[in-house]
Amino acid sequence: MGSKNKLKRFKENETFSNVIQPTREMLTEADFQYKGKWNADFFKNDQPIILELGCGKGEYSVGLAQAFPEKNFIGIDIKGARFWRGAKTALEEGLDNVGFLRTQIELIDYAFAENEVSEIWITFPDPQIKYKRTKHRLTNTGFLQKYKKILKPDGVVNLKTDSEFMHGYTLGLLHGAGHEVIYANHHVYKNEGAPKEVTRIQTFYEKQYLEKGKPITYIKFRIK
């Protein structure tokens, strides 16, 4: 994507009513205006809130919002030029149950209050395979504790990935730490039983992975 195109999308994001772009200081040095108030002040309803972390182009957030109008969805990514597409599509289709938050995932507990979130989706994250990158894996122990803090007591996390490494790493960590693995599938398009929202919604990159014959894996779990 050219720099001019990126700048154009950044500018357009600033006009979108469904995009929130706080600075790091706004999150960490003061009470963020939507923290604990996403239902009341942003969505203006009391529907469950579901997050997509590292939402990319926002395809999954928008797809889930279309499939579940009785729930609220927030796509989170630091790259605003990417989720511009999802935000624009949501506005064009009049989807008022989906929004986008531009921030880093490690700041998530500054953006949401305790027990404010019902569910989290992590879709095709960078597996950060090198050992020195362990701290950046979105299912490491540090991130799981942040998720637990903002999730309701019965809240769940969904991990969908093309990375066998990420799938195996996460399953091992969950079992080792005594978390509850509700469902696991190492090939959702081959093995039966995957929830409809796992196979019905496909991102641009997922379609490329499938064309190459890569298995898509899925885990649903609850953090103890």
Coordinates of C-alpha atoms in Angstrom, one line a residue:
M1 CA 0.0 0.0 0.0
G2 CA 1.4 3.4 -1.0
S3 CA 2.1 6.1 1.5
K4 CA -0.5 8.4 -0.1
N5 CA -3.1 5.7 0.2
K6 CA -2.3 5.1 3.8
L7 CA -2.5 8.8 4.6
K8 CA -5.9 9.0 2.9
R9 CA -7.2 6.1 4.9
F10 CA -5.8 7.6 8.2
K11 CA -7.6 10.8 7.4
E12 CA -10.8 9.0 6.5
N13 CA -10.6 7.0 9.8
E14 CA -10.7 10.2 11.7
T15 CA -14.2 10.9 10.2
F16 CA -15.6 7.5 10.9
S17 CA -18.0 7.3 13.8
N18 CA -17.2 3.7 14.5
V19 CA -13.4 4.2 14.9
I20 CA -11.8 5.2 18.2
Q21 CA -8.1 6.2 18.1
P22 CA -6.8 7.1 21.6
T23 CA -3.1 8.0 22.1
R24 CA -1.0 5.8 24.4
E25 CA -1.1 8.6 27.0
M26 CA -4.9 8.8 26.8
L27 CA -5.1 5.1 27.8
T28 CA -2.3 4.9 30.4
E29 CA -2.2 8.3 32.1
A30 CA -5.9 9.0 32.5
D31 CA -9.3 7.3 32.7
F32 CA -10.0 6.4 29.1
Q33 CA -13.5 7.8 28.3
Y34 CA -14.9 4.5 27.1
K35 CA -13.4 2.2 29.8
G36 CA -16.3 0.6 31.6
K37 CA -18.7 2.6 29.4
W38 CA -18.5 0.9 26.0
N39 CA -22.1 -0.3 26.2
A40 CA -23.5 3.0 27.5
D41 CA -21.5 5.6 25.6
F42 CA -20.4 3.8 22.4
F43 CA -22.9 1.2 21.4
K44 CA -25.7 2.7 23.5
N45 CA -27.2 -0.8 24.4
D46 CA -26.5 -3.5 26.9
Q47 CA -25.6 -6.3 24.4
P48 CA -22.5 -8.5 25.1
I49 CA -19.2 -7.1 23.9
I50 CA -16.9 -9.3 21.9
L51 CA -13.3 -8.3 20.9
E52 CA -11.2 -9.3 17.9
L53 CA -7.5 -8.8 18.6
G54 CA -5.2 -8.1 15.7
C55 CA -8.3 -7.6 13.5
G56 CA -6.3 -6.8 10.3
K57 CA -8.8 -5.7 7.6
G58 CA -11.7 -6.2 10.0
E59 CA -13.3 -9.0 8.0
Y60 CA -13.9 -11.2 11.0
S61 CA -15.3 -8.4 13.2
V62 CA -17.7 -7.4 10.4
G63 CA -18.6 -11.0 9.6
L64 CA -19.4 -11.7 13.2
A65 CA -21.4 -8.5 13.5
Q66 CA -23.5 -9.5 10.5
A67 CA -24.1 -13.0 11.9
F68 CA -24.9 -11.9 15.5
P69 CA -26.8 -8.6 15.5
E70 CA -27.7 -9.2 19.2
K71 CA -24.0 -8.8 20.1
N72 CA -21.5 -5.9 19.9
F73 CA -18.1 -6.4 18.3
I74 CA -14.8 -4.4 18.5
G75 CA -11.9 -5.0 16.2
I76 CA -8.6 -4.0 17.7
D77 CA -5.4 -3.3 15.7
I78 CA -2.6 -0.8 15.8
K79 CA -2.6 -0.5 12.0
G80 CA -5.5 1.8 11.2
A81 CA -4.9 1.7 7.4
R82 CA -5.8 -2.0 7.5
F83 CA -9.0 -1.9 9.5
W84 CA -10.1 1.1 7.4
R85 CA -11.7 -1.4 5.1
G86 CA -13.8 -3.1 7.8
A87 CA -14.8 0.2 9.3
K88 CA -15.9 1.6 5.9
T89 CA -17.8 -1.6 5.1
A90 CA -19.6 -1.5 8.5
L91 CA -20.7 2.1 7.9
E92 CA -21.8 1.4 4.3
E93 CA -23.9 -1.6 5.5
G94 CA -25.3 0.3 8.5
L95 CA -23.9 -2.1 11.1
D96 CA -24.2 -0.3 14.4
N97 CA -23.0 -3.2 16.5
V98 CA -19.3 -3.1 15.4
G99 CA -16.6 -0.6 16.0
F100 CA -12.8 -0.4 15.7
L101 CA -10.2 0.6 18.3
R102 CA -6.7 1.6 17.2
T103 CA -4.3 0.6 19.9
Q104 CA -1.7 -2.0 20.9
I105 CA -3.0 -5.3 22.3
E106 CA -0.8 -5.0 25.4
L107 CA -2.8 -1.9 26.4
I108 CA -6.1 -3.8 26.3
D109 CA -6.6 -3.7 30.1
Y110 CA -6.4 0.1 30.0
A111 CA -9.2 0.3 27.3
F112 CA -11.7 -2.0 29.0
A113 CA -12.8 -2.4 32.6
E114 CA -12.9 -5.6 34.6
N115 CA -15.7 -8.0 33.5
E116 CA -16.6 -5.7 30.6
V117 CA -16.0 -8.2 27.8
S118 CA -17.9 -11.4 27.2
E119 CA -15.7 -13.0 24.5
I120 CA -12.4 -12.6 22.7
W121 CA -11.4 -13.7 19.2
I122 CA -7.7 -14.0 18.1
T123 CA -7.6 -14.6 14.4
F124 CA -4.5 -15.6 12.6
P125 CA -2.0 -13.9 14.9
D126 CA 1.7 -13.7 14.2
P127 CA 3.0 -16.9 15.9
Q128 CA 6.2 -15.3 16.9
I129 CA 8.1 -18.6 16.5
K130 CA 11.5 -17.5 17.7
Y131 CA 12.0 -18.0 21.5
K132 CA 13.0 -14.4 22.1
R133 CA 9.7 -13.4 20.6
T134 CA 7.7 -15.4 23.2
K135 CA 6.5 -12.3 25.0
H136 CA 4.8 -11.1 21.9
R137 CA 2.7 -14.2 21.4
L138 CA -1.0 -13.3 22.0
T139 CA -1.6 -16.4 24.0
N140 CA 1.3 -16.2 26.4
T141 CA 0.7 -16.1 30.1
G142 CA 1.0 -12.4 30.4
F143 CA -1.6 -11.7 27.7
L144 CA -3.9 -14.4 29.2
Q145 CA -3.9 -12.6 32.5
K146 CA -4.8 -9.3 30.8
Y147 CA -7.7 -11.1 29.0
K148 CA -8.9 -12.6 32.3
K149 CA -9.0 -9.2 33.9
I150 CA -11.4 -7.7 31.4
L151 CA -13.4 -10.9 30.7
K152 CA -16.6 -11.8 32.6
P153 CA -16.2 -14.8 34.9
D154 CA -17.7 -17.1 32.3
G155 CA -16.0 -15.3 29.3
V156 CA -14.2 -17.3 26.6
V157 CA -11.3 -16.9 24.2
N158 CA -11.2 -18.2 20.6
L159 CA -8.0 -18.8 18.7
K160 CA -8.1 -19.5 15.0
T161 CA -4.8 -19.9 13.2
D162 CA -3.0 -21.5 10.3
S163 CA 0.1 -22.0 12.5
E164 CA 0.5 -25.5 13.8
F165 CA 3.2 -24.1 16.1
M166 CA 0.8 -21.5 17.6
H167 CA -1.9 -24.1 18.0
G168 CA 0.4 -26.6 19.8
Y169 CA 2.1 -23.9 21.9
T170 CA -1.3 -22.6 23.1
L171 CA -2.8 -26.0 23.9
G172 CA 0.3 -27.0 25.8
L173 CA 0.3 -23.8 27.8
L174 CA -3.5 -24.1 28.6
H175 CA -3.2 -27.7 29.7
G176 CA 0.0 -27.0 31.7
A177 CA -1.6 -24.0 33.6
G178 CA -4.9 -25.7 34.3
H179 CA -7.0 -23.6 32.0
E180 CA -10.2 -25.0 30.6
V181 CA -10.0 -26.2 27.0
I182 CA -13.6 -26.2 25.8
Y183 CA -13.0 -27.3 22.2
A184 CA -10.0 -27.9 20.0
N185 CA -9.7 -28.9 16.4
H186 CA -6.5 -29.1 14.4
H187 CA -8.2 -29.1 11.0
V188 CA -11.6 -27.3 11.1
Y189 CA -12.4 -27.8 7.4
K190 CA -11.6 -31.6 7.5
N191 CA -12.8 -32.6 11.0
E192 CA -16.5 -32.2 11.9
G193 CA -17.7 -30.3 14.9
A194 CA -16.3 -26.8 14.5
P195 CA -18.8 -24.0 15.3
K196 CA -20.4 -22.4 12.2
E197 CA -18.8 -19.0 12.9
V198 CA -15.3 -20.7 12.6
T199 CA -15.9 -22.0 9.1
R200 CA -18.5 -19.6 7.7
I201 CA -16.3 -16.5 8.0
Q202 CA -13.1 -16.5 6.0
T203 CA -10.5 -13.7 5.8
F204 CA -8.6 -12.8 2.7
Y205 CA -5.5 -14.4 4.0
E206 CA -7.3 -17.5 5.2
K207 CA -8.6 -18.1 1.7
Q208 CA -5.0 -18.0 0.5
Y209 CA -3.9 -20.5 3.2
L210 CA -6.7 -22.8 2.1
E211 CA -5.7 -22.6 -1.5
K212 CA -2.2 -23.8 -0.4
G213 CA -3.7 -26.7 1.5
K214 CA -2.8 -25.4 4.9
P215 CA -4.9 -26.7 7.8
I216 CA -6.8 -24.1 9.8
T217 CA -6.9 -24.8 13.6
Y218 CA -9.2 -23.6 16.3
I219 CA -9.3 -23.6 20.1
K220 CA -12.0 -22.3 22.4
F221 CA -11.0 -21.9 26.0
R222 CA -11.7 -20.3 29.4
I223 CA -9.0 -18.8 31.5
K224 CA -8.9 -20.0 35.1

